Short mmCIF file of C-alpha atoms and ligand atoms in Angstrom, two decimals:
data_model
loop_
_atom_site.label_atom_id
_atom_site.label_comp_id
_atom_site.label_asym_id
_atom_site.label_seq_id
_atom_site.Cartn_x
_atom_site.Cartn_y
_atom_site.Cartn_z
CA UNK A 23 0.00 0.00 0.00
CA UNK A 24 1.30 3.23 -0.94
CA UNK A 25 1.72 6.53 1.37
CA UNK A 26 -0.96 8.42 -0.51
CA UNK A 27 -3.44 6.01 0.07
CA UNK A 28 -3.02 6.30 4.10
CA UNK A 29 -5.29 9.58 4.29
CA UNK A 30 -2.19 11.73 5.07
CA UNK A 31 -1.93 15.13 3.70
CA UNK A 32 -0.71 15.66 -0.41
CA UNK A 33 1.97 18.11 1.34
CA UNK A 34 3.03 15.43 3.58
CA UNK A 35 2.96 12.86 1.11
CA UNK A 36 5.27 14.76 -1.26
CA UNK A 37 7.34 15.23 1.89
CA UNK A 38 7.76 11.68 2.42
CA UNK A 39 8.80 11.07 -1.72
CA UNK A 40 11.35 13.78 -1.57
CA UNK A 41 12.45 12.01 1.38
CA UNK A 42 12.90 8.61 -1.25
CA UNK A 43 10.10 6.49 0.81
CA UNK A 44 8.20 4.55 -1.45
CA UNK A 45 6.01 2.18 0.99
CA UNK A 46 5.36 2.89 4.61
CA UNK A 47 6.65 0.37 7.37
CA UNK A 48 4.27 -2.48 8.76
CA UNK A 49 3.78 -0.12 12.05
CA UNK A 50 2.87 3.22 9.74
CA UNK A 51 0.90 1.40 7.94
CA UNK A 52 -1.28 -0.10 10.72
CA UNK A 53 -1.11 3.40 13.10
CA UNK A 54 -1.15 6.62 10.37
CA UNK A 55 -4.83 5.72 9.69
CA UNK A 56 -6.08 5.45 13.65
CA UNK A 57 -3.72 8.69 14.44
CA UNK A 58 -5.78 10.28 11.47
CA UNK A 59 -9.34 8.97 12.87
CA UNK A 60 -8.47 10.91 16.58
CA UNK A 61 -7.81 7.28 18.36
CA UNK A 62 -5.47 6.75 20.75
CA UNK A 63 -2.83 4.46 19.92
CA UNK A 64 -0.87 1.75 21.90
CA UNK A 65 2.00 0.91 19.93
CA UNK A 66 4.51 -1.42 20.35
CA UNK A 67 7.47 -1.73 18.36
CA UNK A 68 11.29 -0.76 18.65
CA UNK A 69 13.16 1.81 17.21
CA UNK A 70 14.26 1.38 13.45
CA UNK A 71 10.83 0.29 12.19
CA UNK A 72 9.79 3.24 11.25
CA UNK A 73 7.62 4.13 14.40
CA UNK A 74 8.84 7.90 14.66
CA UNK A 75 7.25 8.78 11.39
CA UNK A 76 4.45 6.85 12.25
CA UNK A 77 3.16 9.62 14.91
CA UNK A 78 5.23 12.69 13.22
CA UNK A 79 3.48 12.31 9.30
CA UNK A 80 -0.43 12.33 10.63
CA UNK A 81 0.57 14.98 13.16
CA UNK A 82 2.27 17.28 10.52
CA UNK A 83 -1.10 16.44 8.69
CA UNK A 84 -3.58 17.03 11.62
CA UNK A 85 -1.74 20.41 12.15
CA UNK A 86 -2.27 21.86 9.16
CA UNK A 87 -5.30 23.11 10.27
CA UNK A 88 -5.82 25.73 13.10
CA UNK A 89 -2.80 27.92 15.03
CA UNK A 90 -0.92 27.85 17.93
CA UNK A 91 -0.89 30.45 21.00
CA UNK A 92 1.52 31.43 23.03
CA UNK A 93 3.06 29.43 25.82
CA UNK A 94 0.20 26.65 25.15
CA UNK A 95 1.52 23.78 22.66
CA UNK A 96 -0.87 22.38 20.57
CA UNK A 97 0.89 18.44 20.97
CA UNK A 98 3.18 17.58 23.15
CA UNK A 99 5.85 14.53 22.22
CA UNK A 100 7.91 13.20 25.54
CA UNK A 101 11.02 11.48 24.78
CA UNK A 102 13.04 10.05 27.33
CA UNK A 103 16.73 11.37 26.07
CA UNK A 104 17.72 14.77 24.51
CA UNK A 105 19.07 12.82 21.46
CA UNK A 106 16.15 10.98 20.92
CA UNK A 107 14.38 14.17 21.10
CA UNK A 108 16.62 15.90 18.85
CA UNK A 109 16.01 13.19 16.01
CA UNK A 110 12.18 13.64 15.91
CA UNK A 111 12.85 17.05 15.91
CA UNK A 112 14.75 16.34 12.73
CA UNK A 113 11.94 14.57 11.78
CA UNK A 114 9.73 17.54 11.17
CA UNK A 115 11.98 19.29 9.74
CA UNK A 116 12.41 17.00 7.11
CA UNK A 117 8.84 16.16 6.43
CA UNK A 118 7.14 19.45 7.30
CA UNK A 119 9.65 22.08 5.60
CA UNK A 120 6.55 23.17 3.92
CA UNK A 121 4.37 23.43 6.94
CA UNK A 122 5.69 26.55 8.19
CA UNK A 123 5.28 24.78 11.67
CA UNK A 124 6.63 26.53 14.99
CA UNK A 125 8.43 23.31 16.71
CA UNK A 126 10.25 23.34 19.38
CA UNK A 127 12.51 21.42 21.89
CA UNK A 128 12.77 21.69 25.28
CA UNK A 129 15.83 19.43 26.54
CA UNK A 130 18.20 20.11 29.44
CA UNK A 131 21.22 21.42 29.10
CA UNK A 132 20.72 24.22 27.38
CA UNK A 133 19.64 27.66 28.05
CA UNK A 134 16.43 28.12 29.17
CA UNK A 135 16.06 31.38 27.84
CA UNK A 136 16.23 30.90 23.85
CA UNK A 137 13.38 27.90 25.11
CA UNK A 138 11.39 30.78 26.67
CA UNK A 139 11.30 32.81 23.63
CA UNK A 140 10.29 30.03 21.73
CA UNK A 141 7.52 29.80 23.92
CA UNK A 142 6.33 32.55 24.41
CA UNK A 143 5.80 32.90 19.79
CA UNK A 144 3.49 29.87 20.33
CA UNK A 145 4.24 26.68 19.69
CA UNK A 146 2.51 24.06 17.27
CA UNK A 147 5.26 20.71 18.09
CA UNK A 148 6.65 20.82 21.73
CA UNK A 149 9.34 17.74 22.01
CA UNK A 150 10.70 17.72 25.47
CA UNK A 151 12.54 15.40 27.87
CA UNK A 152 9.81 15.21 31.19
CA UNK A 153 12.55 16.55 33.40
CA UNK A 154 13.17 20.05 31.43
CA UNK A 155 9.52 20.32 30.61
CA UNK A 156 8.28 20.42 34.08
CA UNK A 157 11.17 22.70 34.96
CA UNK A 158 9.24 25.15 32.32
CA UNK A 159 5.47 24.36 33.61
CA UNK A 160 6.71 25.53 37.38
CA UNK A 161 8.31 28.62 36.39
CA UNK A 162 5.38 29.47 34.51
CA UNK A 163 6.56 29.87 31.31
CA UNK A 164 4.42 27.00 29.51
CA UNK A 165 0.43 26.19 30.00
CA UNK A 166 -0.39 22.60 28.84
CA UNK A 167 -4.17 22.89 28.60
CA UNK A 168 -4.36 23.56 24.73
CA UNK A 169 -2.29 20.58 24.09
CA UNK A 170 -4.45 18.01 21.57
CA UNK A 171 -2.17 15.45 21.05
CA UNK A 172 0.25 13.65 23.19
CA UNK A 173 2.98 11.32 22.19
CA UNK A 174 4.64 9.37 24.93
CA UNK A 175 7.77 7.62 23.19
CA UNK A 176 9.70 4.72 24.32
CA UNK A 177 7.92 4.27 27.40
CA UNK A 178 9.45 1.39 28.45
CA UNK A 179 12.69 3.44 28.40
CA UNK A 180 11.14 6.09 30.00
CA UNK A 181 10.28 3.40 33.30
CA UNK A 182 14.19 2.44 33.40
CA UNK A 183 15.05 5.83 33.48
CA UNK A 184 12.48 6.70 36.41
CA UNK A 185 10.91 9.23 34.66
CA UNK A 186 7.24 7.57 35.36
CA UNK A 187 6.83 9.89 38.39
CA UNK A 188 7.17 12.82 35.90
CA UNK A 189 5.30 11.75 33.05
CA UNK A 190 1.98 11.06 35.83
CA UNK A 191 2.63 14.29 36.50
CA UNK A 192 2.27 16.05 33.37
CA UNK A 193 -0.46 13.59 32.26
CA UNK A 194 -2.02 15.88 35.08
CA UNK A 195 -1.43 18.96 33.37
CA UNK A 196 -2.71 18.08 29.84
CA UNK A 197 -6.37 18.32 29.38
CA UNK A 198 -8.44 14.53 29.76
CA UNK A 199 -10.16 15.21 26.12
CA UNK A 200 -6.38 14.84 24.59
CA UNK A 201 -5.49 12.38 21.84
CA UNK A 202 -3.23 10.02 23.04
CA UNK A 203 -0.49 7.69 21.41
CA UNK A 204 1.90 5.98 23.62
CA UNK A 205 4.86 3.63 22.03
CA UNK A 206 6.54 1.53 23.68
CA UNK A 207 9.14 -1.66 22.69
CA UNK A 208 8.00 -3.79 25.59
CA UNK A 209 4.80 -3.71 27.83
CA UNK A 210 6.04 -5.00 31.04
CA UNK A 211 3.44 -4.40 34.09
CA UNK A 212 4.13 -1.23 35.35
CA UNK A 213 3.81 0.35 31.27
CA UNK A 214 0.67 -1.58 31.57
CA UNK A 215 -0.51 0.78 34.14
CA UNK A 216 0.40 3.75 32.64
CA UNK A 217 -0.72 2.90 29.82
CA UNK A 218 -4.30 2.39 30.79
CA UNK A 219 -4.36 5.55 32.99
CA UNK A 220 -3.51 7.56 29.75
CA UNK A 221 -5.09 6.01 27.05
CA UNK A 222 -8.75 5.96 26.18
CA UNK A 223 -10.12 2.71 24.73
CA UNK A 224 -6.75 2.75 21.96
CA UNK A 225 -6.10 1.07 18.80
CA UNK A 226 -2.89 -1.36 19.93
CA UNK A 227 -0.98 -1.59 16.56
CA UNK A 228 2.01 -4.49 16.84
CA UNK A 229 5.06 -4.97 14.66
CA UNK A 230 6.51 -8.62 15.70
CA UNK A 231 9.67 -7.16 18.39
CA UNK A 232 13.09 -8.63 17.25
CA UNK A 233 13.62 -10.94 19.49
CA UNK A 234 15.87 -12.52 17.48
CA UNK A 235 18.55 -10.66 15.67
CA UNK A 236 18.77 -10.41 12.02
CA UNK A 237 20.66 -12.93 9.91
CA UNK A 238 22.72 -10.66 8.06
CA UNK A 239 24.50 -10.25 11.60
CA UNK A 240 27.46 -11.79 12.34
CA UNK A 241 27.19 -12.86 16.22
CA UNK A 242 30.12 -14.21 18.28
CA UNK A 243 31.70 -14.67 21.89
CA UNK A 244 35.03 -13.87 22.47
CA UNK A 245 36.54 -14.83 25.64
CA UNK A 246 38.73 -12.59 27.62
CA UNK A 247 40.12 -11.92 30.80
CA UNK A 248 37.96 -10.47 33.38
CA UNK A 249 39.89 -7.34 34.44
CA UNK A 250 39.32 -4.01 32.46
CA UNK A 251 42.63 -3.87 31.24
CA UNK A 252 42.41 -7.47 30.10
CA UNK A 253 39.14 -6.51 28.13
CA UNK A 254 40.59 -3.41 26.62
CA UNK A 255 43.61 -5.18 25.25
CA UNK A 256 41.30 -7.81 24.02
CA UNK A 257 39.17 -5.09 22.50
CA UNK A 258 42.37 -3.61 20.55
CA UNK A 259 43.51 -6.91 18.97
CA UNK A 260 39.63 -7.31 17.95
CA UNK A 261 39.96 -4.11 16.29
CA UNK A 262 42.95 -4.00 15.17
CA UNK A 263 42.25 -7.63 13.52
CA UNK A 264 38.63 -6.33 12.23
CA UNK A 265 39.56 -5.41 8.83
CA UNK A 266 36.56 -5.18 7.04
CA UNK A 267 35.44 -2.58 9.46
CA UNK A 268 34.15 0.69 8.64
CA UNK A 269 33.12 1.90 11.93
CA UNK A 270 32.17 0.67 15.00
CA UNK A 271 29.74 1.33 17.81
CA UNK A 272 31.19 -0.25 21.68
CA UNK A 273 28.46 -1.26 24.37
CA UNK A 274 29.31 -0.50 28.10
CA UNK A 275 27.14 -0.83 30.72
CA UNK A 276 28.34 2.07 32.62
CA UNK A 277 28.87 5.76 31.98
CA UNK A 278 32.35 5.73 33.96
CA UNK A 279 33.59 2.95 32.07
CA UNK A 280 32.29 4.69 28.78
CA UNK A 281 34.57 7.60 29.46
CA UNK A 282 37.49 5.04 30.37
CA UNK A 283 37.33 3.09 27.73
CA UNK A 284 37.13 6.21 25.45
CA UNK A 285 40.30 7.75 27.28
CA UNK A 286 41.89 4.41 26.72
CA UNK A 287 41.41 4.17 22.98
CA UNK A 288 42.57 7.41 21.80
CA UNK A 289 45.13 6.92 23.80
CA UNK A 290 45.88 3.95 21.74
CA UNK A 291 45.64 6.09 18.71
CA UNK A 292 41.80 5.01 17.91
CA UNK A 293 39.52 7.56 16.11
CA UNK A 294 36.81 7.29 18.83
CA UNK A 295 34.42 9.26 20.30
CA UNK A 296 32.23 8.87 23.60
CA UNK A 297 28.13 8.99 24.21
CA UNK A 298 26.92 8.58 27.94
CA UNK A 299 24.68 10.35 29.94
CA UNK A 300 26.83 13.02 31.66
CA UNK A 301 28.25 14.64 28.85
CA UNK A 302 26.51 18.03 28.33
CA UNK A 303 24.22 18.03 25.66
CA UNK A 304 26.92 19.88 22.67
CA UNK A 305 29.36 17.58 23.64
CA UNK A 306 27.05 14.90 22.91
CA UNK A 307 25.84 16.67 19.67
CA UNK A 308 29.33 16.97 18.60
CA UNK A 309 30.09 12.95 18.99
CA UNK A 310 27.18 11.86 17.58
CA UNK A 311 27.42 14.54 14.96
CA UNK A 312 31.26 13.14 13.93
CA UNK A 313 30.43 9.40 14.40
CA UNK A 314 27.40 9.97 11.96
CA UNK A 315 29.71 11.82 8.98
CA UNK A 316 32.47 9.67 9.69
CA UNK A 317 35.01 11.89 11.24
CA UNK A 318 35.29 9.51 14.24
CA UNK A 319 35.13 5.56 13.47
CA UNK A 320 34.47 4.44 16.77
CA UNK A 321 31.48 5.32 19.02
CA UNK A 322 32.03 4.20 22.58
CA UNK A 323 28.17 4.42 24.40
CA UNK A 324 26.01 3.37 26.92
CA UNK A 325 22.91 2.02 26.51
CA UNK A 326 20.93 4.70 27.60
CA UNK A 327 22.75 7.18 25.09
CA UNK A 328 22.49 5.13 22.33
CA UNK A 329 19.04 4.17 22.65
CA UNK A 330 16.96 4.52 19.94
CA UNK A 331 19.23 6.42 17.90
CA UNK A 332 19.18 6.27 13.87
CA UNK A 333 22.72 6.07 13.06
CA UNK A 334 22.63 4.19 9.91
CA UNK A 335 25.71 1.71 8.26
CA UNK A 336 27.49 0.42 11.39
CA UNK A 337 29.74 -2.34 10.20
CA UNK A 338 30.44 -3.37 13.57
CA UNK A 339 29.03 -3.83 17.28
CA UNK A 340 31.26 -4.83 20.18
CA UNK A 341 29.90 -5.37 23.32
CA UNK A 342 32.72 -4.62 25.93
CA UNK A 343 30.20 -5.44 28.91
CA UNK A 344 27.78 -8.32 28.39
CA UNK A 345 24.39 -6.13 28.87
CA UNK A 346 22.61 -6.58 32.03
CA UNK A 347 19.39 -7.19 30.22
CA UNK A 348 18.62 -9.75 27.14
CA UNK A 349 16.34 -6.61 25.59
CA UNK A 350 19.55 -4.58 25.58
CA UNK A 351 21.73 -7.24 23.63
CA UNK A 352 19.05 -7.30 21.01
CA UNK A 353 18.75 -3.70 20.78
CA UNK A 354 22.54 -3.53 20.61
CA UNK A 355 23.17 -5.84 18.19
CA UNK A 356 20.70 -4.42 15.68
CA UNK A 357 22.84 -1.01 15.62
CA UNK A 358 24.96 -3.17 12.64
CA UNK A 359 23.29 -5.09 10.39
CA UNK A 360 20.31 -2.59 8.95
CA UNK A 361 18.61 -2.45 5.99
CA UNK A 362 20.01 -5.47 4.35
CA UNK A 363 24.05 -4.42 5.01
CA UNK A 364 26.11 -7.20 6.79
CA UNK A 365 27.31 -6.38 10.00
CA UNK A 366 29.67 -8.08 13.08
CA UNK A 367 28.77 -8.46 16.54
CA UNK A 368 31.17 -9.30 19.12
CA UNK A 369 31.16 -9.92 22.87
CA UNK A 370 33.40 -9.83 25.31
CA UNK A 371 32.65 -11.98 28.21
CA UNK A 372 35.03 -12.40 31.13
CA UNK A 373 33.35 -13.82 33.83
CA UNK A 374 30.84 -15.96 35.29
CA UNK A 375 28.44 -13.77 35.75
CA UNK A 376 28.73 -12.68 31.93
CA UNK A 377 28.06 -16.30 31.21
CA UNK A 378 25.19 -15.89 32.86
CA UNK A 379 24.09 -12.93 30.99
CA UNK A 380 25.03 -14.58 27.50
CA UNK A 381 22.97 -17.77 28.46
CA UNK A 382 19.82 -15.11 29.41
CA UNK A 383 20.45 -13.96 25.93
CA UNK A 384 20.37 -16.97 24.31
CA UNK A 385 17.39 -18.00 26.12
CA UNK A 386 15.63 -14.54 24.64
CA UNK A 387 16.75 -14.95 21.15
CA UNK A 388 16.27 -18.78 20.56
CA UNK A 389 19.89 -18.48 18.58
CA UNK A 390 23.49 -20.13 20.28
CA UNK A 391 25.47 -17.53 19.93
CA UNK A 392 29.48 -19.14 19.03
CA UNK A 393 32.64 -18.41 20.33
CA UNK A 394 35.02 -17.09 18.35
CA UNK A 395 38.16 -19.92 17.47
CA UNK A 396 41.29 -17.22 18.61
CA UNK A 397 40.89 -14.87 20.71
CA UNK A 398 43.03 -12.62 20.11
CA UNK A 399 46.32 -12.75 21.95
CA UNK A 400 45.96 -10.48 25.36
CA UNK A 401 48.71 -7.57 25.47
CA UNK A 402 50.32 -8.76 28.38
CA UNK A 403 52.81 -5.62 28.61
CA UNK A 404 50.50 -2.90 28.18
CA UNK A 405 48.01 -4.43 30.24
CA UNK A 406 50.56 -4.54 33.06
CA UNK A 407 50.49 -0.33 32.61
CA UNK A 408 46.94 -0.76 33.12
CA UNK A 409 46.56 -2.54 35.79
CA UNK A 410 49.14 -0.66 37.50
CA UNK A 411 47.12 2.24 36.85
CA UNK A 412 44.06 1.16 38.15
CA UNK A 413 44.88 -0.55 41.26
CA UNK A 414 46.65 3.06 41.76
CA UNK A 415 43.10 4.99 40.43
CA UNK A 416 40.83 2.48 42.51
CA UNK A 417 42.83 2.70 45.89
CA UNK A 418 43.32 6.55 45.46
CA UNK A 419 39.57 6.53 44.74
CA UNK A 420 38.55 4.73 47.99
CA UNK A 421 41.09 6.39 49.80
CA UNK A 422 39.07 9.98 48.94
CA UNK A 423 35.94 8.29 49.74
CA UNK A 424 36.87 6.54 52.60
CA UNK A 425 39.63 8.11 54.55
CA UNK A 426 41.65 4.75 54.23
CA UNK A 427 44.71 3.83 53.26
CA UNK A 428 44.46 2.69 49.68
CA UNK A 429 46.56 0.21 49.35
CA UNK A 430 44.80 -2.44 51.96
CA UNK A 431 41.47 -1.50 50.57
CA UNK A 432 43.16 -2.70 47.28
CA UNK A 433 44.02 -5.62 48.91
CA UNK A 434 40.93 -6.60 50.55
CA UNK A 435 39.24 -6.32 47.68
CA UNK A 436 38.69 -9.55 45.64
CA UNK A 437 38.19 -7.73 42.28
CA UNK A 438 41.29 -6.26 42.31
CA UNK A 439 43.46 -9.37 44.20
CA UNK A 440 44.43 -10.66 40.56
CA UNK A 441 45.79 -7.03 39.42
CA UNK A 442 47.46 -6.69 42.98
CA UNK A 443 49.39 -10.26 41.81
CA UNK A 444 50.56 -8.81 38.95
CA UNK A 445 51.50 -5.42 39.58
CA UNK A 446 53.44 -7.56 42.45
CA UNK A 447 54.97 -10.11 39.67
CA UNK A 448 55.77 -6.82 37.69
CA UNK A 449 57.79 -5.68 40.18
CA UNK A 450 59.82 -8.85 41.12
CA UNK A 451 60.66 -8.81 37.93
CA UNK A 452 61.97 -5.04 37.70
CA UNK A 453 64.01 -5.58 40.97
CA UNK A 454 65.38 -8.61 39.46
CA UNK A 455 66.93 -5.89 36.92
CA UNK A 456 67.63 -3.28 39.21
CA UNK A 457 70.88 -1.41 36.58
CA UNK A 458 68.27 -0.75 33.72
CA UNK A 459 65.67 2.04 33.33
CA UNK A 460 62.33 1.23 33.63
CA UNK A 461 61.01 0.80 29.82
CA UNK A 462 56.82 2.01 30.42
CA UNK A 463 55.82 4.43 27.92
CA UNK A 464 53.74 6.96 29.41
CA UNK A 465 50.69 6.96 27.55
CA UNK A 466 48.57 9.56 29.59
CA UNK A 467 45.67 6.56 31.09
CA UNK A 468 48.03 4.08 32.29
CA UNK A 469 51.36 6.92 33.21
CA UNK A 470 51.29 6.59 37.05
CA UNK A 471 54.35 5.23 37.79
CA UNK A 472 55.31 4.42 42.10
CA UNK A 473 58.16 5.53 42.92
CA UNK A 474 58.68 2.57 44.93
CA UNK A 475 58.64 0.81 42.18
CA UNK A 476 61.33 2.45 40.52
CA UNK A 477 63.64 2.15 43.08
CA UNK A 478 66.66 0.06 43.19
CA UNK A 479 67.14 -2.59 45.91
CA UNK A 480 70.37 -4.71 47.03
CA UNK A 481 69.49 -8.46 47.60
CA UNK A 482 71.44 -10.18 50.09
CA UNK A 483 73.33 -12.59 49.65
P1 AMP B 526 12.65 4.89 13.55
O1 AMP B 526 12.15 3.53 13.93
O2 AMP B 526 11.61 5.91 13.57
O3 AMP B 526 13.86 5.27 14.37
O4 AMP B 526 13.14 4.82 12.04
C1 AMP B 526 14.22 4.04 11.63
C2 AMP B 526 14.71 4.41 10.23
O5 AMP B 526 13.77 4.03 9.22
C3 AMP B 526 14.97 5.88 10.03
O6 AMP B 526 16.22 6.02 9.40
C4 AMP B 526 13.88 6.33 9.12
O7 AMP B 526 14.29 7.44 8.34
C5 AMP B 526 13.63 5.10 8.29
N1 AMP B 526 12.28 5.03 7.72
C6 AMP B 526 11.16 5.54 8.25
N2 AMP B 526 10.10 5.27 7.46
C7 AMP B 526 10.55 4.57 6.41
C8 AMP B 526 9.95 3.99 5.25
N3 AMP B 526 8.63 4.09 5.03
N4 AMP B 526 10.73 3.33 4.39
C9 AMP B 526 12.05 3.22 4.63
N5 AMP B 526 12.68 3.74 5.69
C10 AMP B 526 11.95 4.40 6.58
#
């Protein structure tokens, strides 16, 4: 079925040709025509099926008629990161740069006051994250009461993120006789509940979730050591061995070890860039922006950041933390792979309790995922550096937070017993060679050098 025979607007269906879309996604297909009737709309499907236009092209078409006032929105789309709100902002300015539409987008970390002006000319599209549109509501800037349409987005996301407080609060603020349409990728119980506070008797529109991954995905298991620096030099010799790659996108679970891991590789001369919830929003911008044009080859990101986010032609996915949650792998893995392109997964898993996380993955997906033959030869030099490093990092860490001397905390700690033994190995060995100079490069991450270490000591004989 073709776009024009939807019911959408002739401006929005030449809109949608310029943009070279012949045939509208399973999900448009089933939700333009309910958005169009006034329904509300439970949908449920991930990103990269084509759900964003699925709300944005009847919306541009609804809003062609009547005018918007100042500081009262006439629809209101939540999203639950600025990025993802930045990309359906992109959205209407692709389809509706005919519409002469006021949108706007109200995301933290920037300034309030170029939002407030934008306000205050009336607004037909407000896109906000729940956090910086509340902020706006109590200072009085911004009226919900003439908002028609709300779009809740990624729900599901919105419930990890703990936003669900905030969006029951501004489903308090937006008049009951609203249209609603509320998308989500998976409908545990608590979405269920929202869900049926906000919508009134909706249309639920489906597309089948990929729970498995697509076959033109390469998947594999590599194992590794369970240290960080043992999975970073495991991650170089998988890069440095990838050479089909074009770019690459690198799963952590954690912001901290985002930025680490970042450091880490540039340091190592990689062209990377990092994504992860406390960068400030240009900084963010800027990554994405340079991963997307290919300035940078390597995206390191958490999951959060890289949620839902249309960065198309990744050749490659590594996963440098197994993901906590099955969803997540799936979601990961289906960065590479798109449209028909062949991509490469990888996964670094270390431990036991990453075994446990691959077999919950497995279990999701129905698919054995294999290990690769060779790992890759661990860089037992450099990761010495490392570990020297981060035994010094972790103790001075827990030192601050603590008041203790680092290095028994160091000690006592189980996780970092096996870097202790070799930091201890590494330096039997360098008294064993007292006459020559120590040989570590410093390479900025791993440059802390003891001085203890350094110096020379007389064994008896
Ligand atoms: P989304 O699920 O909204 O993040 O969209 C994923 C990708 O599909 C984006 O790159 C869209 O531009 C693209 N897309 C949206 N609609 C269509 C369509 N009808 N045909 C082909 N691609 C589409």
């Amino acid at each position: 079925m073709p776009f024009s025979q939807l019911g959408l607007s002739d401006k929005v269906v030449s809109a949608v040709a310029a943009a070279g879309y012949t045939n509208p996604t399973p999900i448009q297909q089933q939700a333009i025509p309910y958005v169009l009737e006034g329904r509300d709309v439970l949908g449920i499907a991930q990103t990269g099926t084509g759900k964003t236009a699925a709300f944005v092209l009847p919306m541009l078409t609804k809003l062609e008629k009547g005018r918007a006032r100042a500081r009262m929105p006439r629809t209101l789309i939540l999203e639950p990161t600025r990025e993802l709100a930045a990309q359906v902002f992109e959205h209407f300015e692709k389809y509706g740069a005919k519409h002469k539409l006021n949108v706007a987008l109200l995301i933290g970390g920037v300034s309030f006051g170029n939002q407030d002006i934008k306000l205050t000319r009336g607004v037909d599209v407000l896109i906000a994250t729940p956090g910086r549109l509340l902020d706006h509501t109590e200072r009085g800037g911004l009226l919900l009461t003439g908002v028609e349409l709300l779009v809740i987005d990624e729900a599901d996301r919105m419930l990890d993120m703990g936003f669900i407080p905030d969006i029951e609060r501004i489903g308090k603020l937006v008049p009951f006789t609203r249209q609603t349409l509320f998308f989500t990728a998976t409908m545990p119980s608590e979405i269920q509940r929202i869900a049926d506070t906000f919508l009134h008797n909706p249309q639920r529109v489906e597309v089948a979730r990929p729970a498995t991954t697509a076959s033109t995905i390469t998947q594999s298991l590599v194992s590794c050591g369970s240290e960080p620096h043992e999975k970073r030099a495991t991650l170089r010799q998988l890069l440095r061995g990838a050479a089909e790659m074009q770019n690459a996108i690198i799963f952590c679970n954690r912001k901290r070890d985002v930025a680490l891991l970042h450091r880490s590789l540039s340091k190592h001369g990689f062209n990377a860039v990092a994504l992860h919830g406390d960068m400030d929003q240009p900084a963010r911008m800027a990554a994405l922006d340079a991963f997307r044009k290919g300035d940078a080859t390597i995206l390191v990101a958490s999951d959060v950041a890289a949620r839902g986010l249309d960065i198309p032609a990744v050749s490659h996915v590594f996963n440098f933390d197994v993901p906590y949650h099955p969803d997540d792998y799936v979601h990961r893995v289906g960065r590479t792979g798109r449209a028909g392109r062949l991509g490469t997964a990888m996964t670094l898993v270390g431990s036991s309790i990453d075994k446990k996380a691959v077999a919950a993955i497995e279990k999701l997906t129905g698919q054995t995922i294999g290990w690769l033959d060779t790992p890759p030869p661990a860089e037992a030099e450099d990761g010495e550096r490392s570990a020297r490093k981060e035994r010094h990092s972790r103790g001075g860490r827990s030192d601050k937070r603590r008041g203790r001397n680092p290095r028994p905390a160091a000690d006592n700690d189980p996780a970092t017993q096996g870097t202790v033994a070799r930091l201890d190995e590494a330096r039997d060995r360098r008294r064993a060679r007292p006459q020559r100079e120590p040989e570590l490069a410093n390479d900025g991450i791993e440059s802390h050098l003891p001085a203890f270490l350094l110096r020379p000591i007389r064994v008896k004989a």
